[in-house]
Short mmCIF file of C-alpha atoms in Angstrom, two decimals:
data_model
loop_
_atom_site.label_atom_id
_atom_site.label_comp_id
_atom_site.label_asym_id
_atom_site.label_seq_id
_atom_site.Cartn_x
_atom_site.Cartn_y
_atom_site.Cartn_z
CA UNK A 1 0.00 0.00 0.00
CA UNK A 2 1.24 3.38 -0.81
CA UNK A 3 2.21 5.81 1.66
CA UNK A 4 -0.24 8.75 0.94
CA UNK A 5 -3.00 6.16 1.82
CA UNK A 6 -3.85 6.00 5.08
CA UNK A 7 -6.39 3.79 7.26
CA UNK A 8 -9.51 5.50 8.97
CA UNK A 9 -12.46 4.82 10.50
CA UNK A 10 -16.18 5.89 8.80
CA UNK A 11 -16.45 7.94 12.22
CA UNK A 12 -13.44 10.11 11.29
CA UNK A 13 -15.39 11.98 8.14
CA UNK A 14 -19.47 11.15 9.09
CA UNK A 15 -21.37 11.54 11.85
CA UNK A 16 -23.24 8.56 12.06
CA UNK A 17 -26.72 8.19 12.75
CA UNK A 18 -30.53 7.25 11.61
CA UNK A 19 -33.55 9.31 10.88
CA UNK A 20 -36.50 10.44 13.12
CA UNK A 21 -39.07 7.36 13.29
CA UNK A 22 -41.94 7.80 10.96
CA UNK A 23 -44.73 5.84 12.23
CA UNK A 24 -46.94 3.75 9.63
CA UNK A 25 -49.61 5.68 10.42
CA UNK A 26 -48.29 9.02 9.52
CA UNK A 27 -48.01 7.52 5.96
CA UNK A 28 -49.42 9.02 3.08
CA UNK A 29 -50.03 8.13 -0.71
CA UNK A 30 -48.24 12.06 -1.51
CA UNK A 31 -46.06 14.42 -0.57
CA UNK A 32 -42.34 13.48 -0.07
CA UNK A 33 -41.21 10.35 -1.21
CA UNK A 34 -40.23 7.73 2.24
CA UNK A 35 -37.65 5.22 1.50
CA UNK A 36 -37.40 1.92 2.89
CA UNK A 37 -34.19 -0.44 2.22
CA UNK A 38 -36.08 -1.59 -0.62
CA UNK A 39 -36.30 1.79 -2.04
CA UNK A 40 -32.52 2.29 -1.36
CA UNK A 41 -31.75 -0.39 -2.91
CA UNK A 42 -33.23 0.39 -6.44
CA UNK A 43 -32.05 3.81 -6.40
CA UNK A 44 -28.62 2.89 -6.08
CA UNK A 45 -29.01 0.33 -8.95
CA UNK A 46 -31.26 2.12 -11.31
CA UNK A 47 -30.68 5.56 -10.22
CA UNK A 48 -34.67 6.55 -9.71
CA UNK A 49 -37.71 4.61 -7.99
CA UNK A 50 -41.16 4.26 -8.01
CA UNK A 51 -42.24 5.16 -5.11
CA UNK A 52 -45.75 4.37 -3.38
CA UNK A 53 -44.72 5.95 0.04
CA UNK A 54 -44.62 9.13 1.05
CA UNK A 55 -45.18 11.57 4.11
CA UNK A 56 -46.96 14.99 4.05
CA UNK A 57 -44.72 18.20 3.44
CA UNK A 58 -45.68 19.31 7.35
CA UNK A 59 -44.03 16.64 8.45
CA UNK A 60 -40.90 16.95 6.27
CA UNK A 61 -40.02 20.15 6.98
CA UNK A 62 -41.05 19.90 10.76
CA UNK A 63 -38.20 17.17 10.99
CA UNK A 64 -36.00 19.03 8.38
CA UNK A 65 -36.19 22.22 10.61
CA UNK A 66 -36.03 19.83 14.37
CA UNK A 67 -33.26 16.97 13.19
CA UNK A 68 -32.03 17.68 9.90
CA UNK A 69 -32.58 15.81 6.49
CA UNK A 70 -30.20 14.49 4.20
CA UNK A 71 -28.10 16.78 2.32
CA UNK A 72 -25.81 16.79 -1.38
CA UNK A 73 -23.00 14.28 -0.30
CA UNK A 74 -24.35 12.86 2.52
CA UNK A 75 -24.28 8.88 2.33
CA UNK A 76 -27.32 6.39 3.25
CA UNK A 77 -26.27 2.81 3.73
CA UNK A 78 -28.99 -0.22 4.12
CA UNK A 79 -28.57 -1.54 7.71
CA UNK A 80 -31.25 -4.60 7.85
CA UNK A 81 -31.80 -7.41 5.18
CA UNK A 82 -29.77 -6.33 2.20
CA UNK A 83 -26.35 -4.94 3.45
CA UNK A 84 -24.14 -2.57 2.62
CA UNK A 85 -25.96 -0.92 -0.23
CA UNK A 86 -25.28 2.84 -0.45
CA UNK A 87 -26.95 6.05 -2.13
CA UNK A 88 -24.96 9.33 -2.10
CA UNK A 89 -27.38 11.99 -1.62
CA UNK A 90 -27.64 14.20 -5.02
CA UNK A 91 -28.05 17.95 -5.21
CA UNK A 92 -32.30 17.93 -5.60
CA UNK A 93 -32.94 14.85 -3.41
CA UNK A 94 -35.78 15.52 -1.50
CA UNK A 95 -37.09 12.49 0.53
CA UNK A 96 -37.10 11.31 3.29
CA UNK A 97 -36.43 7.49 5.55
CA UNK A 98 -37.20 4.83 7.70
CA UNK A 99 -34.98 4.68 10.77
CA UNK A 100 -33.32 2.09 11.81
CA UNK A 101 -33.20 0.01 8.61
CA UNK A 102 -31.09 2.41 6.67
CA UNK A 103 -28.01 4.33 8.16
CA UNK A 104 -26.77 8.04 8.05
CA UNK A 105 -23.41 9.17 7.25
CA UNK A 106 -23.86 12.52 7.69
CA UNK A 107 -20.79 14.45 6.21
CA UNK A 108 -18.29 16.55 8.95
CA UNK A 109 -14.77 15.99 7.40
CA UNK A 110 -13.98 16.23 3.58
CA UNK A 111 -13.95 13.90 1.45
CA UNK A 112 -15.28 12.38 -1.65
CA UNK A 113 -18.57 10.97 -0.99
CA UNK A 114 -18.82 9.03 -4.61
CA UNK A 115 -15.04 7.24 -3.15
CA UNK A 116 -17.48 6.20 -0.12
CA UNK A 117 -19.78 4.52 -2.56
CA UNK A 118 -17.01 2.82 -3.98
CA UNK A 119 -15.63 1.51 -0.92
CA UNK A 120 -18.92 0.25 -0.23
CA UNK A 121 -17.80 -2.00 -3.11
CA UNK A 122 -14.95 -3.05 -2.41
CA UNK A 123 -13.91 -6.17 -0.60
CA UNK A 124 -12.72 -5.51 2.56
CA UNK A 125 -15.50 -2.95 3.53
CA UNK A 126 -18.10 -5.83 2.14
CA UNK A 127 -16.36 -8.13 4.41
CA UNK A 128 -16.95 -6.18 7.45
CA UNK A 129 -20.55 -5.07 6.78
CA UNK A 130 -21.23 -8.87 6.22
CA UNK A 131 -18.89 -9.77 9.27
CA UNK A 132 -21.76 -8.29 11.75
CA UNK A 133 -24.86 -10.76 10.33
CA UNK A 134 -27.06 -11.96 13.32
CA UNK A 135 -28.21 -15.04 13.73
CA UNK A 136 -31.96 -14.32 13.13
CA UNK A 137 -31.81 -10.93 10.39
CA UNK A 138 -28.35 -9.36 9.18
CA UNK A 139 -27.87 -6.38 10.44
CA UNK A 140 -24.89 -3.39 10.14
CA UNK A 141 -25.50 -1.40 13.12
CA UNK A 142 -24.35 2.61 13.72
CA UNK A 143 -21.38 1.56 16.16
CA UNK A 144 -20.27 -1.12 13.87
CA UNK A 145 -20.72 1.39 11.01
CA UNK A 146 -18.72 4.16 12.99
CA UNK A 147 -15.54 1.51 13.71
CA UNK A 148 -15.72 0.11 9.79
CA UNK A 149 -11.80 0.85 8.29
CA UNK A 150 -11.46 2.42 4.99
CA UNK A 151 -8.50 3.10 3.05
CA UNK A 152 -7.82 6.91 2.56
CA UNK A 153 -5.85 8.82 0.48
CA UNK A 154 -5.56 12.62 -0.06
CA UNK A 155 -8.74 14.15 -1.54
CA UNK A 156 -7.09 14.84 -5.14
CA UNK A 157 -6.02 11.18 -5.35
CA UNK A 158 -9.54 10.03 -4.15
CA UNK A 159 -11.16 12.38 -7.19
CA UNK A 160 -8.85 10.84 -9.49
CA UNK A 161 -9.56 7.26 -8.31
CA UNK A 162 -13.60 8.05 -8.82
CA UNK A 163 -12.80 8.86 -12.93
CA UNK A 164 -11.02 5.91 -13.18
CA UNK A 165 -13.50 3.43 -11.56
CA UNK A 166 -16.22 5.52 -13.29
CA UNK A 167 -14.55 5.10 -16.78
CA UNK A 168 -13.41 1.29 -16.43
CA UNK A 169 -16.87 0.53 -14.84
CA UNK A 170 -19.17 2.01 -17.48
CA UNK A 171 -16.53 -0.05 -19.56
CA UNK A 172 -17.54 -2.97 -18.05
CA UNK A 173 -21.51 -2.21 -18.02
CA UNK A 174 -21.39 -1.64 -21.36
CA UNK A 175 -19.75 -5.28 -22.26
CA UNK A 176 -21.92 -6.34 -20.09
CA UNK A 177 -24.83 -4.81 -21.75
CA UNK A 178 -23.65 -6.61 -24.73
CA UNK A 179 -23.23 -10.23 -23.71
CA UNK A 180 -26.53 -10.32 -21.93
CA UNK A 181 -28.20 -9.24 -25.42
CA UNK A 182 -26.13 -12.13 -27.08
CA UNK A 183 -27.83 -14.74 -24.09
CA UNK A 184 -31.00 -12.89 -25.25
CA UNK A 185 -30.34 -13.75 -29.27
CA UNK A 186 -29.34 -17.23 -28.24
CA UNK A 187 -32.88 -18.19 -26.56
CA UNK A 188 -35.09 -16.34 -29.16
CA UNK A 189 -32.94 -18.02 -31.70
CA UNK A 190 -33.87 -21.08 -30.37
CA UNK A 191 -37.37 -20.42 -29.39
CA UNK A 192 -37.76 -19.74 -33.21
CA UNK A 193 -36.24 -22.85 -34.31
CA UNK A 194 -38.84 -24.60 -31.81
CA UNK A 195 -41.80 -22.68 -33.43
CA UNK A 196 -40.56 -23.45 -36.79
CA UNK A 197 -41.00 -26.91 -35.79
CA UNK A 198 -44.39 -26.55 -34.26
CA UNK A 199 -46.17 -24.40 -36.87
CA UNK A 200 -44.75 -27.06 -40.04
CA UNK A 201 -48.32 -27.87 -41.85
CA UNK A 202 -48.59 -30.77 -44.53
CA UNK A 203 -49.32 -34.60 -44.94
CA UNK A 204 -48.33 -36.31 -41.60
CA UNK A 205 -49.25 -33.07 -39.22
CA UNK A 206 -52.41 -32.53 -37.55
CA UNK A 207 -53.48 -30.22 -34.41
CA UNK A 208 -55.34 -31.47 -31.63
CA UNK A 209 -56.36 -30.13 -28.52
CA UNK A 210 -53.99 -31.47 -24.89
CA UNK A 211 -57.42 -32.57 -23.67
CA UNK A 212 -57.84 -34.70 -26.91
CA UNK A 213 -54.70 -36.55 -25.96
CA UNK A 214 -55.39 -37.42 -22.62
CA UNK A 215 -56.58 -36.13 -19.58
CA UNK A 216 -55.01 -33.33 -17.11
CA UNK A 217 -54.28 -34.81 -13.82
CA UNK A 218 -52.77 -34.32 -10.47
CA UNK A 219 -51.48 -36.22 -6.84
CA UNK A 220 -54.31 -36.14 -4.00
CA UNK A 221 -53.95 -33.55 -1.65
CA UNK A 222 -51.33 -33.23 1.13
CA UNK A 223 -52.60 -31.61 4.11
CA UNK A 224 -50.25 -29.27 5.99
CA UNK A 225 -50.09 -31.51 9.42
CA UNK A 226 -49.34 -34.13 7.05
CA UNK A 227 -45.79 -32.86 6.26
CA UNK A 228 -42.74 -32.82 7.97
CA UNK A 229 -39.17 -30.59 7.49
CA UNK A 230 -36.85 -33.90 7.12
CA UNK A 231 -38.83 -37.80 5.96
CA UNK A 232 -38.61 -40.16 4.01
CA UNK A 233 -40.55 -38.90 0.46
CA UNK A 234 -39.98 -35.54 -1.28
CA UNK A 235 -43.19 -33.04 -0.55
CA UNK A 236 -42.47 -30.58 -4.38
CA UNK A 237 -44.89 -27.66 -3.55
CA UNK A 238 -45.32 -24.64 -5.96
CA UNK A 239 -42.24 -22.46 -4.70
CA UNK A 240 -39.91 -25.91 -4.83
CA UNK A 241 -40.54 -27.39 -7.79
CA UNK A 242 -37.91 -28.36 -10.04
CA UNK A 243 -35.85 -27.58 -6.85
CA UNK A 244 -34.60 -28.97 -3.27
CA UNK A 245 -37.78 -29.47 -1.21
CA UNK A 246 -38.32 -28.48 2.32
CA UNK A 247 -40.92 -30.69 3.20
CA UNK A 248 -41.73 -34.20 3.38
CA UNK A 249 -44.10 -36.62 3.51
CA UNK A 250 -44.36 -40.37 5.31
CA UNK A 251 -43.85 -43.76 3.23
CA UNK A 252 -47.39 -44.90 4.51
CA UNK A 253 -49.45 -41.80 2.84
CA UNK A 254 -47.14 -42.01 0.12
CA UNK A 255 -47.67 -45.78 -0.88
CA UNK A 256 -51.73 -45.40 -0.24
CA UNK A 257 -51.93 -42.19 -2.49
CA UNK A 258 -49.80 -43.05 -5.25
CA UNK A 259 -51.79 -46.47 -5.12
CA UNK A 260 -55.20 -45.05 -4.86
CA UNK A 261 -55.07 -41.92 -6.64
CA UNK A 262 -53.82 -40.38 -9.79
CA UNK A 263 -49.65 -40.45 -9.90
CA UNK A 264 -47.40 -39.45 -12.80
CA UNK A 265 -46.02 -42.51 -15.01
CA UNK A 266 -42.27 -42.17 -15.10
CA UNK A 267 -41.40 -39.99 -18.41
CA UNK A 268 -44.46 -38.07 -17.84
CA UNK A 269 -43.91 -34.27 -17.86
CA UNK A 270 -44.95 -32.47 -14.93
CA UNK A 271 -45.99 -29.09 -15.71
CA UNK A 272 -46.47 -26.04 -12.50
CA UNK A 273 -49.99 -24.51 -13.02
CA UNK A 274 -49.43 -21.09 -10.74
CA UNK A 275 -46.36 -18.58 -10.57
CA UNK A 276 -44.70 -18.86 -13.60
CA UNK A 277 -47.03 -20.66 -15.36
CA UNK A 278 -45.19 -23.53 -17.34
CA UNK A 279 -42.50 -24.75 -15.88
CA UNK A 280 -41.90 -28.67 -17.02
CA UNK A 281 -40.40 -31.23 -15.80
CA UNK A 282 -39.73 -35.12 -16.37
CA UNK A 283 -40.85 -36.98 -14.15
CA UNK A 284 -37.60 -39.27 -13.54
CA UNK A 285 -39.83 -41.79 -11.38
CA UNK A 286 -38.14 -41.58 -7.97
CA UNK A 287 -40.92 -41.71 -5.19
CA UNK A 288 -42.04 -37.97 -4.82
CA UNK A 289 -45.18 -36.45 -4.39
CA UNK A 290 -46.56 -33.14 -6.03
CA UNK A 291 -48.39 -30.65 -4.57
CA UNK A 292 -52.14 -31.20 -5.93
CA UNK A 293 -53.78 -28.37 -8.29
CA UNK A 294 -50.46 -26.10 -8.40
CA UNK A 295 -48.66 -29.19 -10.02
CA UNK A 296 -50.34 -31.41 -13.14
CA UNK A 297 -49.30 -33.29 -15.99
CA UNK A 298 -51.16 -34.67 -19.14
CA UNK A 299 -52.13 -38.32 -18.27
CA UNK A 300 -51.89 -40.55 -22.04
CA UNK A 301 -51.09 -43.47 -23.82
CA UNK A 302 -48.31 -41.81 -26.09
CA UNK A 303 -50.31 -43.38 -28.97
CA UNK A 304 -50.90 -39.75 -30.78
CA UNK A 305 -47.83 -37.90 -29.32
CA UNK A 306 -44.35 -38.81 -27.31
CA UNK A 307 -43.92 -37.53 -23.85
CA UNK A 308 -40.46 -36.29 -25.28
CA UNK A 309 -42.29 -34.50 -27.63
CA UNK A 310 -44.37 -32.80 -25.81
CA UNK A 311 -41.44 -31.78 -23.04
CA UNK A 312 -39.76 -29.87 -26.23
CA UNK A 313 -43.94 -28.46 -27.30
CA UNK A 314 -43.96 -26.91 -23.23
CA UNK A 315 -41.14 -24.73 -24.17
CA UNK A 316 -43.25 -22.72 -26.70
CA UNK A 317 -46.33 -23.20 -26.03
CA UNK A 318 -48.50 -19.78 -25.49
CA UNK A 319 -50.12 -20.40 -21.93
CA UNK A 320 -52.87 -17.46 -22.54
CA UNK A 321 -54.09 -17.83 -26.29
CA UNK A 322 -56.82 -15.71 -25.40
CA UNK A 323 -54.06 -12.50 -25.09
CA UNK A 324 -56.28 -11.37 -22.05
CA UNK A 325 -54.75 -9.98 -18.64
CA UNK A 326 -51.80 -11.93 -17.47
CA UNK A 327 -52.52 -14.98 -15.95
CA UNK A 328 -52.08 -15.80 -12.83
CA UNK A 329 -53.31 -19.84 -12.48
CA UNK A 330 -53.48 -22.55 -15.50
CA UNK A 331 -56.62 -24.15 -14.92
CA UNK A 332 -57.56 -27.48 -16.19
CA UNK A 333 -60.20 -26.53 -18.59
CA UNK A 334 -57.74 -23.71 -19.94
CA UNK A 335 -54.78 -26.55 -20.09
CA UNK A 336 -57.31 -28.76 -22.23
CA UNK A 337 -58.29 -26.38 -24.98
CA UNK A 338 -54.18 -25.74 -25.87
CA UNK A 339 -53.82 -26.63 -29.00
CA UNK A 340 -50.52 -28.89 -30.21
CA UNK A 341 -49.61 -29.70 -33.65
CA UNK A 342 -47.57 -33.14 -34.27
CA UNK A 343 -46.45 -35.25 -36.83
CA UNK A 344 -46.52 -38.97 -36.67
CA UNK A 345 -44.96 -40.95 -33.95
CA UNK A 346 -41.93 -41.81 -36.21
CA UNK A 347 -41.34 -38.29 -37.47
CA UNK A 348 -41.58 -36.68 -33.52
CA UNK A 349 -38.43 -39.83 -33.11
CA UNK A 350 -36.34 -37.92 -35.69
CA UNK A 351 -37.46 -34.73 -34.21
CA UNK A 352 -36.81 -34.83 -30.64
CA UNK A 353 -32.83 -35.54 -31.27
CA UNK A 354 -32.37 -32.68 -33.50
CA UNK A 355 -34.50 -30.58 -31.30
CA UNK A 356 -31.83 -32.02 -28.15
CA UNK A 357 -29.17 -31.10 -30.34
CA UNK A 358 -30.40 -27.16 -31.05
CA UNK A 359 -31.14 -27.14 -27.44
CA UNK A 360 -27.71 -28.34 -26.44
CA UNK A 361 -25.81 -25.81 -28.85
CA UNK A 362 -27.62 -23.16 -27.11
CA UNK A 363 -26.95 -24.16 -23.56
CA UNK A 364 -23.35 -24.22 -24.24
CA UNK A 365 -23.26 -21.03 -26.01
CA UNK A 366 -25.27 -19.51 -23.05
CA UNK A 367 -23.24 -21.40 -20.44
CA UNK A 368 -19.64 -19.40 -22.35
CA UNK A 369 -21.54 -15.72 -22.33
CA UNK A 370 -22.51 -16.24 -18.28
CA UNK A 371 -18.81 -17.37 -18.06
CA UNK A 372 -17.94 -13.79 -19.96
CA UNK A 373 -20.46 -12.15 -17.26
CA UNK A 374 -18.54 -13.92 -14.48
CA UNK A 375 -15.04 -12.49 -15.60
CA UNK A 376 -16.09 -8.91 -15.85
CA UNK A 377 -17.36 -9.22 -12.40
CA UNK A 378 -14.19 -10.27 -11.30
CA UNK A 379 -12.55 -7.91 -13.25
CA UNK A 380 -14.65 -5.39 -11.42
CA UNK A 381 -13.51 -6.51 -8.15
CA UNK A 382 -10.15 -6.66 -9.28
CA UNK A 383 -9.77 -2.96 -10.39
CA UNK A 384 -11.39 -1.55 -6.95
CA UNK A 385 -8.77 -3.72 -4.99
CA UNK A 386 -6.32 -2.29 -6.82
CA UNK A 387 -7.46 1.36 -6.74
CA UNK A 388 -7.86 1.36 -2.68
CA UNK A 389 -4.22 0.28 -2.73
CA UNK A 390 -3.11 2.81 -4.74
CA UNK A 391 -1.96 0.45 -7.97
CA UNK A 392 -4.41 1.21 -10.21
CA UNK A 393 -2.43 2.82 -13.50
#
C-alpha cells in the first residue's frame, strides 16, 4: 500500500446516525417520497424509484427544521436485510427514511462521498458489513458502522480514483450490456427454431387439442399436518418445484396415495400450473409427491404424441391464447383447450434428437456468455482492490 494512503475509521469523516421514526400511520399516498431499504436499494441500482410511500410536506419540513434531512454528499447505507448498499445523496434529493433500517453518514470531514460509494464496493468494507450478520436478520449497526476501516488517500487522489472506476466501470456495463443481449439472441434463436418446428403444416401433421390426448391430472392432496421438514418422500410444492424441497411426507401416505389416486407414469412431464405458469419437468420416477392443483401433468397413452415431444412443445407453447390480462393460475379446462400440432410418432423420433441437439448448442453457447459475465465481475472486483491500494495505472 502506498504511503499517501492511510487507514480511517467511517467515524473520522461522518457523523453517524438514523432518521426520526416515521410511524406507519403518519403515511401518506403524496407528498415526499419515504424510503425503505427496498427503495434504497433500487435507487442505487437504477438511479430513480417508483415510489408508493410518502409523508406529508408538514411533516418533512417539521423534521428538516427539528433533526435535519439528508443533504448533497451525505451517504445512506442499508442496515437490515440487504447490506451494505449505499446512495450518495444528489443535489435535488428531496425524501425522506425509515430509521433504523437504513443508516446516516452525515458528512463533517472532507472527502469524496462518490469514493465512499465505492468503498462500499470493495472487498474488505463488504467483508466487514457482512462480518456483523445476526443469527436471526443481518444487520450493520451505527457503532459497527462508525468503527468500519477504509482506506484513505488525499482528496485529489480520491477524485482521481472516482474517474477511473467511473470510466473502467461504465466499460464494463457496457460489455456487459452486450453479452446479456447475445444470451437474449441465443434463446429467441432457439425459441424460433422450436416454433418453426411446431407451426410445419402438410401430410403427416395434424393439431389437436392437450385434452384430446389425454386427460389433465394431479397427486391427492397433502394436508399441511401431514408434512414434515426432514422424511422419508420428497413433498415438491409450488415455490420448490424443479428444486430442493423443504418438506416431506411419510412412506405410509405415500404408498396409499400413489396407489389409490392419480400419480405421474415415469417420463411423464410435470408441468407447475401457478407462478410462472409452465415450468416442465420429467418426471424421472423416484418416489415424490406433487403438490395437488399447483402441479399437473397430461395423463396418455403416447399413442398420438411422445412424452419427449411434448417436453420440447412446453417450451413454446403460449399459456394465454386468449391474449387477455396476465394470468395468474393454468386451470384445467384452460390446459385442455391448448392446441398442439404433431407429426406422426416416427417423425416426432427424428425430431426430438435434433430438437436435443439445437437445445444443447444453445446451452453451451449460453453457459460461455454467463462465463464472460462472471469475468467482468471479477474484473470489477479486481480494479477496486487495486485502486484502494493505490496500484491502479
Amino acid at each position: 500500500m502506498t504511503k499517501s494512503i492511510e487507514i480511517k475509521k467511517f467515524e473520522d469523516f461522518f457523523d453517524i446516525t438514523s432518521s426520526k421514526r416515521v410511524y406507519k400511520s403518519e403515511w401518506t399516498t403524496d407528498g415526499v417520497p419515504f424510503y425503505r431499504t427496498r427503495e434504497i436499494v433500487k435507487i442505487s441500482k437504477y438511479g430513480s424509484v417508483e415510489n408508493e410511500l410518502y409523508i406529508s410536506n408538514e411533516m418533512y419540513n417539521d423534521y428538516k427544521l427539528k433533526y435535519g434531512v439528508p443533504q448533497e454528499g451525505d451517504i445512506l447505507v442499508t442496515a437490515v436485510g440487504t447490506l451494505g448498499i449505499c446512495y450518495c445523496i444528489k443535489e435535488n434529493d428531496k425524501f425522506y427514511f425509515k430509521d433504523g433500517n437504513i443508516i446516516w453518514l452525515k458528512k463533517k470531514q472532507e472527502i469524496n462521498s462518490r469514493y465512499v460509494e465505492y468503498l462500499f464496493k470493495s472487498e474488505s468494507v463488504i467483508k466487514q458489513v457482512n462480518s456483523h450478520i445476526g443469527a436471526v436478520v443481518g444487520t450493520f449497526t451505527i457503532e459497527k458502522a462508525k468503527k468500519t476501516k477504509i482506506p484513505v488517500p488525499p482528496l485529489t487522489q480520491q477524485q482521481a480514483i472516482v474517474e477511473k472506476l467511473d470510466f473502467a466501470f461504465e466499460a464494463i456495463e457496457k460489455a456487459k450490456a452486450n453479452i446479456k443481449k447475445n444470451i437474449q439472441n441465443a434463446k429467441e434463436l432457439f425459441q424460433s427454431k422450436l416454433n418453426e418446428i411446431f407451426s410445419q403444416k402438410g401430410e403427416g401433421w395434424e393439431i389437436r387439442s392437450l385434452g384430446e390426448l389425454g386427460k389433465v391430472s394431479m397427486c391427492k392432496r397433502i394436508m399441511k399436518d401431514q408434512t414434515k421438514d426432514e422424511g422419508d418422500i420428497p413433498f415438491y410444492k409450488i415455490g420448490t418445484f424443479g428444486k430442493k424441497p423443504n418438506a416431506f411426507i411419510s412412506k405410509e401416505i405415500f404408498h396409499e396415495y400413489s396407489r389409490k389416486y392419480s400419480y405421474p407414469k415415469k417420463g411423464e412431464i410435470l408441468l407447475s400450473a401457478s407462478g410462472t405458469i409452465g415450468r416442465c419437468v420429467v418426471f424421472d420416477g423416484a418416489p415424490s409427491f406433487f403438490q395437488d392443483s399447483n402441479i399437473v401433468w397430461i395423463t396418455h397413452d403416447e399413442k398420438l404424441v411422445l412424452n419427449e415431444f411434448l417436453f420440447q412443445f412446453y417450451k413454446i407453447c403460449d399459456w394465454n391464447p386468449s391474449k387477455g390480462a396476465t394470468i395468474s393460475r393454468l386451470y384445467n379446462n384452460d390446459l385442455k383447450k391448448i392446441k398442439i400440432n404433431f407429426p406422426k410418432i416416427e417423425q416426432q423420433k427424428k425430431l426430438i434428437p435434433r430438437i436435443e441437439k439445437l437445445q444443447e448448442q444453445t446451452d453451451i453457447l449460453q453457459e460461455k456468455y454467463k462465463q464472460k459475465l462472471a469475468n467482468l465481475e471479477e474484473l470489477k472486483k479486481s480494479i477496486l482492490e487495486k485502486a484502494f491500494k493505490g496500484e491502479l495505472a
